[in-house]
PDB file of C-alpha atoms in Angstrom:
ATOM      1  CA  MET A   1      -3.018 -10.738  10.653  1.00  0.00           C
ATOM      2  CA  LEU A   2      -4.949 -10.589   7.103  1.00  0.00           C
ATOM      3  CA  ILE A   3      -1.807  -9.893   5.505  1.00  0.00           C
ATOM      4  CA  ASP A   4      -0.260 -13.891   6.660  1.00  0.00           C
ATOM      5  CA  ASP A   5      -3.453 -15.254   4.721  1.00  0.00           C
ATOM      6  CA  PHE A   6      -2.820 -13.486   1.880  1.00  0.00           C
ATOM      7  CA  LEU A   7       1.001 -13.136   1.499  1.00  0.00           C
ATOM      8  CA  PRO A   8       2.456 -15.536   3.953  1.00  0.00           C
ATOM      9  CA  VAL A   9       5.412 -15.814   1.357  1.00  0.00           C
ATOM     10  CA  TYR A  10       7.631 -12.598   0.293  1.00  0.00           C
ATOM     11  CA  ASP A  11      10.685 -11.432  -0.779  1.00  0.00           C
ATOM     12  CA  ARG A  12      10.881  -7.907   0.801  1.00  0.00           C
ATOM     13  CA  SER A  13       8.630  -6.122   3.412  1.00  0.00           C
ATOM     14  CA  MET A  14       9.095  -2.733   5.099  1.00  0.00           C
ATOM     15  CA  HIS A  15       7.621  -1.847   8.392  1.00  0.00           C
ATOM     16  CA  HIS A  16       6.352   1.913   9.757  1.00  0.00           C
ATOM     17  CA  ARG A  17       4.436   2.646  12.946  1.00  0.00           C
ATOM     18  CA  ILE A  18       3.278   5.766  14.407  1.00  0.00           C
ATOM     19  CA  GLU A  19       1.127   6.794  17.571  1.00  0.00           C
ATOM     20  CA  VAL A  20      -2.171   8.802  17.222  1.00  0.00           C
ATOM     21  CA  ASP A  21      -3.632  10.432  20.168  1.00  0.00           C
ATOM     22  CA  ALA A  22      -7.424   9.397  19.265  1.00  0.00           C
ATOM     23  CA  PRO A  23      -9.511   6.494  20.021  1.00  0.00           C
ATOM     24  CA  ILE A  24      -8.955   3.270  17.660  1.00  0.00           C
ATOM     25  CA  GLU A  25     -12.284   3.480  16.302  1.00  0.00           C
ATOM     26  CA  ARG A  26     -11.281   7.033  15.081  1.00  0.00           C
ATOM     27  CA  VAL A  27      -8.224   6.089  13.569  1.00  0.00           C
ATOM     28  CA  TYR A  28      -9.596   3.400  11.968  1.00  0.00           C
ATOM     29  CA  THR A  29     -12.319   5.572  10.449  1.00  0.00           C
ATOM     30  CA  ALA A  30      -9.385   7.710   8.727  1.00  0.00           C
ATOM     31  CA  VAL A  31      -7.489   4.413   7.772  1.00  0.00           C
ATOM     32  CA  ARG A  32     -10.749   3.417   5.995  1.00  0.00           C
ATOM     33  CA  LYS A  33     -11.762   6.545   4.166  1.00  0.00           C
ATOM     34  CA  LEU A  34      -7.799   6.385   2.787  1.00  0.00           C
ATOM     35  CA  ASP A  35      -8.019   9.791   1.096  1.00  0.00           C
ATOM     36  CA  LEU A  36      -4.263  10.592   0.994  1.00  0.00           C
ATOM     37  CA  THR A  37      -4.670  13.776  -0.292  1.00  0.00           C
ATOM     38  CA  GLY A  38      -2.586  15.393   2.495  1.00  0.00           C
ATOM     39  CA  ALA A  39       0.179  12.698   2.418  1.00  0.00           C
ATOM     40  CA  TYR A  40       2.580  14.866   0.223  1.00  0.00           C
ATOM     41  CA  LEU A  41       5.108  12.613  -0.898  1.00  0.00           C
ATOM     42  CA  PHE A  42       2.166   9.687  -1.741  1.00  0.00           C
ATOM     43  CA  ARG A  43       0.929  12.245  -3.953  1.00  0.00           C
ATOM     44  CA  VAL A  44       4.096  12.687  -5.700  1.00  0.00           C
ATOM     45  CA  LEU A  45       4.572   8.845  -6.262  1.00  0.00           C
ATOM     46  CA  VAL A  46       0.998   8.557  -7.327  1.00  0.00           C
ATOM     47  CA  TRP A  47       1.838  11.826  -9.845  1.00  0.00           C
ATOM     48  CA  LEU A  48       4.551   9.870 -11.308  1.00  0.00           C
ATOM     49  CA  ARG A  49       2.690   6.598 -12.182  1.00  0.00           C
ATOM     50  CA  SER A  50       0.106   8.730 -13.853  1.00  0.00           C
ATOM     51  CA  VAL A  51       2.332  10.404 -16.549  1.00  0.00           C
ATOM     52  CA  PRO A  52       2.051   7.825 -18.680  1.00  0.00           C
ATOM     53  CA  ALA A  53      -1.507   7.966 -18.736  1.00  0.00           C
ATOM     54  CA  LEU A  54      -1.331  12.000 -18.771  1.00  0.00           C
ATOM     55  CA  LEU A  55       0.557  11.448 -22.224  1.00  0.00           C
ATOM     56  CA  GLN A  56      -2.324   9.151 -23.648  1.00  0.00           C
ATOM     57  CA  GLY A  57      -4.684  11.674 -22.495  1.00  0.00           C
ATOM     58  CA  GLN A  58      -6.125   9.935 -19.928  1.00  0.00           C
ATOM     59  CA  PRO A  59      -6.715  11.868 -16.271  1.00  0.00           C
ATOM     60  CA  ALA A  60      -4.453  11.853 -13.379  1.00  0.00           C
ATOM     61  CA  LEU A  61      -4.643   9.461 -10.480  1.00  0.00           C
ATOM     62  CA  GLY A  62      -6.516  10.651  -7.490  1.00  0.00           C
ATOM     63  CA  PHE A  63      -5.359   9.953  -3.871  1.00  0.00           C
ATOM     64  CA  THR A  64      -8.435   8.017  -2.461  1.00  0.00           C
ATOM     65  CA  LEU A  65      -9.348   4.387  -2.026  1.00  0.00           C
ATOM     66  CA  ASP A  66     -11.420   4.374  -4.918  1.00  0.00           C
ATOM     67  CA  ASP A  67      -8.686   6.186  -7.259  1.00  0.00           C
ATOM     68  CA  LEU A  68      -6.537   3.552  -6.315  1.00  0.00           C
ATOM     69  CA  GLU A  69      -8.967   1.084  -6.817  1.00  0.00           C
ATOM     70  CA  ARG A  70      -9.259   2.479 -10.436  1.00  0.00           C
ATOM     71  CA  LEU A  71      -5.476   1.722 -10.826  1.00  0.00           C
ATOM     72  CA  GLY A  72      -5.509  -1.824  -9.650  1.00  0.00           C
ATOM     73  CA  PHE A  73      -5.282  -2.054  -5.970  1.00  0.00           C
ATOM     74  CA  ILE A  74      -7.637  -4.653  -4.522  1.00  0.00           C
ATOM     75  CA  ARG A  75      -9.234  -4.294  -1.214  1.00  0.00           C
ATOM     76  CA  LEU A  76      -8.457  -7.762   0.115  1.00  0.00           C
ATOM     77  CA  GLY A  77      -9.728  -7.645   3.398  1.00  0.00           C
ATOM     78  CA  GLU A  78     -10.356  -6.221   6.751  1.00  0.00           C
ATOM     79  CA  ALA A  79     -11.214  -6.777  10.324  1.00  0.00           C
ATOM     80  CA  PRO A  80     -12.387  -3.369  11.917  1.00  0.00           C
ATOM     81  CA  PRO A  81     -11.064  -1.686  13.815  1.00  0.00           C
ATOM     82  CA  HIS A  82      -7.851  -3.726  14.002  1.00  0.00           C
ATOM     83  CA  GLU A  83      -6.511  -4.071  10.351  1.00  0.00           C
ATOM     84  CA  LEU A  84      -7.449  -3.005   7.089  1.00  0.00           C
ATOM     85  CA  LEU A  85      -5.273  -5.146   3.991  1.00  0.00           C
ATOM     86  CA  LEU A  86      -4.896  -3.716   0.328  1.00  0.00           C
ATOM     87  CA  GLY A  87      -3.052  -5.255  -2.496  1.00  0.00           C
ATOM     88  CA  PHE A  88      -2.278  -5.487  -6.226  1.00  0.00           C
ATOM     89  CA  VAL A  89      -0.278  -7.312  -8.751  1.00  0.00           C
ATOM     90  CA  ALA A  90       1.802  -4.882 -11.303  1.00  0.00           C
ATOM     91  CA  LYS A  91       5.469  -4.687 -12.893  1.00  0.00           C
ATOM     92  CA  LEU A  92       6.465  -2.138 -10.166  1.00  0.00           C
ATOM     93  CA  TRP A  93       9.662  -1.908 -12.090  1.00  0.00           C
ATOM     94  CA  THR A  94       7.919  -0.204 -15.187  1.00  0.00           C
ATOM     95  CA  ALA A  95       6.967   3.592 -15.942  1.00  0.00           C
ATOM     96  CA  SER A  96       2.920   2.512 -16.112  1.00  0.00           C
ATOM     97  CA  GLY A  97       3.434  -0.286 -13.322  1.00  0.00           C
ATOM     98  CA  ASP A  98       1.325  -2.716 -15.652  1.00  0.00           C
ATOM     99  CA  PHE A  99      -1.242  -3.386 -12.794  1.00  0.00           C
ATOM    100  CA  GLN A 100      -3.235  -6.254 -13.110  1.00  0.00           C
ATOM    101  CA  LYS A 101      -6.962  -5.570 -12.656  1.00  0.00           C
ATOM    102  CA  LEU A 102      -7.720  -8.642 -10.055  1.00  0.00           C
ATOM    103  CA  GLU A 103     -10.529  -9.644  -7.697  1.00  0.00           C
ATOM    104  CA  ALA A 104      -9.569 -10.225  -4.077  1.00  0.00           C
ATOM    105  CA  ARG A 105     -10.365 -14.045  -4.665  1.00  0.00           C
ATOM    106  CA  GLU A 106      -7.696 -13.947  -7.793  1.00  0.00           C
ATOM    107  CA  PHE A 107      -4.973 -12.036  -5.707  1.00  0.00           C
ATOM    108  CA  ARG A 108      -4.032 -15.430  -3.840  1.00  0.00           C
ATOM    109  CA  GLU A 109      -4.113 -17.342  -6.667  1.00  0.00           C
ATOM    110  CA  PHE A 110      -2.109 -15.271  -9.267  1.00  0.00           C
ATOM    111  CA  ALA A 111       1.428 -16.646  -9.973  1.00  0.00           C
ATOM    112  CA  MET A 112       1.880 -15.356 -13.655  1.00  0.00           C
ATOM    113  CA  PRO A 113       5.640 -15.075 -14.246  1.00  0.00           C
ATOM    114  CA  GLY A 114       7.030 -11.371 -14.850  1.00  0.00           C
ATOM    115  CA  PHE A 115       4.933  -9.698 -12.421  1.00  0.00           C
ATOM    116  CA  ALA A 116       5.081  -8.957  -8.342  1.00  0.00           C
ATOM    117  CA  LYS A 117       2.420  -9.135  -5.769  1.00  0.00           C
ATOM    118  CA  VAL A 118       2.357  -6.414  -3.067  1.00  0.00           C
ATOM    119  CA  ALA A 119       0.333  -6.866  -0.054  1.00  0.00           C
ATOM    120  CA  TRP A 120      -0.102  -3.512   2.462  1.00  0.00           C
ATOM    121  CA  ASN A 121      -2.018  -3.604   5.491  1.00  0.00           C
ATOM    122  CA  PHE A 122      -2.594  -0.984   8.498  1.00  0.00           C
ATOM    123  CA  THR A 123      -3.098  -2.592  11.931  1.00  0.00           C
ATOM    124  CA  LEU A 124      -4.023  -0.624  14.948  1.00  0.00           C
ATOM    125  CA  SER A 125      -4.016  -1.249  18.412  1.00  0.00           C
ATOM    126  CA  ARG A 126      -4.808   0.390  21.866  1.00  0.00           C
ATOM    127  CA  SER A 127      -1.932   1.497  23.851  1.00  0.00           C
ATOM    128  CA  GLU A 128      -2.404   1.713  27.594  1.00  0.00           C
ATOM    129  CA  GLU A 129      -2.260   5.385  27.456  1.00  0.00           C
ATOM    130  CA  GLY A 130      -5.558   5.539  25.643  1.00  0.00           C
ATOM    131  CA  ARG A 131      -3.714   6.295  22.358  1.00  0.00           C
ATOM    132  CA  THR A 132      -3.758   4.133  19.179  1.00  0.00           C
ATOM    133  CA  HIS A 133      -0.544   2.301  17.664  1.00  0.00           C
ATOM    134  CA  LEU A 134      -1.103   2.462  13.731  1.00  0.00           C
ATOM    135  CA  ALA A 135       1.357   0.500  11.875  1.00  0.00           C
ATOM    136  CA  THR A 136       1.708  -0.518   8.348  1.00  0.00           C
ATOM    137  CA  GLU A 137       3.730  -3.448   6.706  1.00  0.00           C
ATOM    138  CA  SER A 138       4.144  -3.877   2.984  1.00  0.00           C
ATOM    139  CA  ARG A 139       5.254  -7.251   1.484  1.00  0.00           C
ATOM    140  CA  VAL A 140       6.335  -7.814  -1.798  1.00  0.00           C
ATOM    141  CA  GLN A 141       6.883 -11.684  -3.405  1.00  0.00           C
ATOM    142  CA  CYS A 142       8.241 -11.802  -7.123  1.00  0.00           C
ATOM    143  CA  LEU A 143       6.672 -14.390  -9.026  1.00  0.00           C
ATOM    144  CA  ASP A 144       9.856 -15.230 -10.911  1.00  0.00           C
ATOM    145  CA  GLU A 145      13.754 -14.854 -10.897  1.00  0.00           C
ATOM    146  CA  ALA A 146      13.747 -12.223 -13.566  1.00  0.00           C
ATOM    147  CA  SER A 147      11.134 -10.206 -12.129  1.00  0.00           C
ATOM    148  CA  ALA A 148      12.712 -10.485  -8.834  1.00  0.00           C
ATOM    149  CA  ARG A 149      16.241  -9.229 -10.391  1.00  0.00           C
ATOM    150  CA  LYS A 150      13.960  -6.297 -12.045  1.00  0.00           C
ATOM    151  CA  PHE A 151      12.667  -5.698  -8.356  1.00  0.00           C
ATOM    152  CA  GLN A 152      15.996  -5.307  -6.588  1.00  0.00           C
ATOM    153  CA  ARG A 153      17.478  -2.589  -9.420  1.00  0.00           C
ATOM    154  CA  TYR A 154      13.973  -1.039  -8.870  1.00  0.00           C
ATOM    155  CA  PHE A 155      14.151  -1.051  -4.974  1.00  0.00           C
ATOM    156  CA  PHE A 156      17.190   0.112  -4.566  1.00  0.00           C
ATOM    157  CA  PHE A 157      16.273   3.572  -6.239  1.00  0.00           C
ATOM    158  CA  MET A 158      12.808   3.600  -4.783  1.00  0.00           C
ATOM    159  CA  GLY A 159      13.080   1.675  -1.739  1.00  0.00           C
ATOM    160  CA  PRO A 160      13.596   5.014   0.523  1.00  0.00           C
ATOM    161  CA  VAL A 161      10.825   6.659  -1.635  1.00  0.00           C
ATOM    162  CA  SER A 162       8.417   3.910  -1.033  1.00  0.00           C
ATOM    163  CA  SER A 163       8.996   4.223   2.783  1.00  0.00           C
ATOM    164  CA  LEU A 164       9.228   7.770   2.998  1.00  0.00           C
ATOM    165  CA  THR A 165       5.393   7.885   1.025  1.00  0.00           C
ATOM    166  CA  ARG A 166       4.442   5.088   3.928  1.00  0.00           C
ATOM    167  CA  GLN A 167       5.641   7.464   6.852  1.00  0.00           C
ATOM    168  CA  SER A 168       3.783  10.501   4.908  1.00  0.00           C
ATOM    169  CA  ALA A 169       0.758   8.363   4.698  1.00  0.00           C
ATOM    170  CA  LEU A 170       0.415   7.438   8.360  1.00  0.00           C
ATOM    171  CA  ARG A 171       1.187  11.421   9.316  1.00  0.00           C
ATOM    172  CA  ALA A 172      -1.841  12.212   7.240  1.00  0.00           C
ATOM    173  CA  PHE A 173      -3.839   9.847   9.023  1.00  0.00           C
ATOM    174  CA  LYS A 174      -2.721  11.198  12.248  1.00  0.00           C
ATOM    175  CA  ARG A 175      -3.698  14.517  11.292  1.00  0.00           C
ATOM    176  CA  LEU A 176      -7.193  13.433  10.283  1.00  0.00           C
ATOM    177  CA  ALA A 177      -7.898  11.654  13.051  1.00  0.00           C
ATOM    178  CA  GLU A 178      -6.383  13.668  15.809  1.00  0.00           C
ATOM    179  CA  GLY A 179      -7.913  16.701  13.989  1.00  0.00           C
TER     180      GLY A 179
END
């Protein structure tokens, strides 16, 4: 998997999955469009990340891949129709996140203390019944001990919310692909 190439060593991971009653190609198209407007919990989380920008008179973040790339998400790679990999480098435990603007080739080598690297993939496979297994894995690697401690405190509170947002995203993709 691409996620193994980009972030083979990590401190924490989360896995979620859903069955979609649609062909794998249609599901991959829905994932690839990455419009999470219908993922309500994801919208709340992105809005919360937008508050510092809003206070500075900047526009709120949106919910498409282009919007997330403006925030600092990176399209690390894809293997259609089986995997799409996104990533970012940030200080998740801060109000703004301090997202770093990087290219995919810079992601692997980034090692500045004070940050965490996150890889988030979507994998798809066909079931015997003709449905599509859609799964997501998120991995986090903290780049120093101080960041690891800050992330642990952050994750204690935000881990359940983060899990719910990923489930919300999967349900949104399911609705789009089955609709």
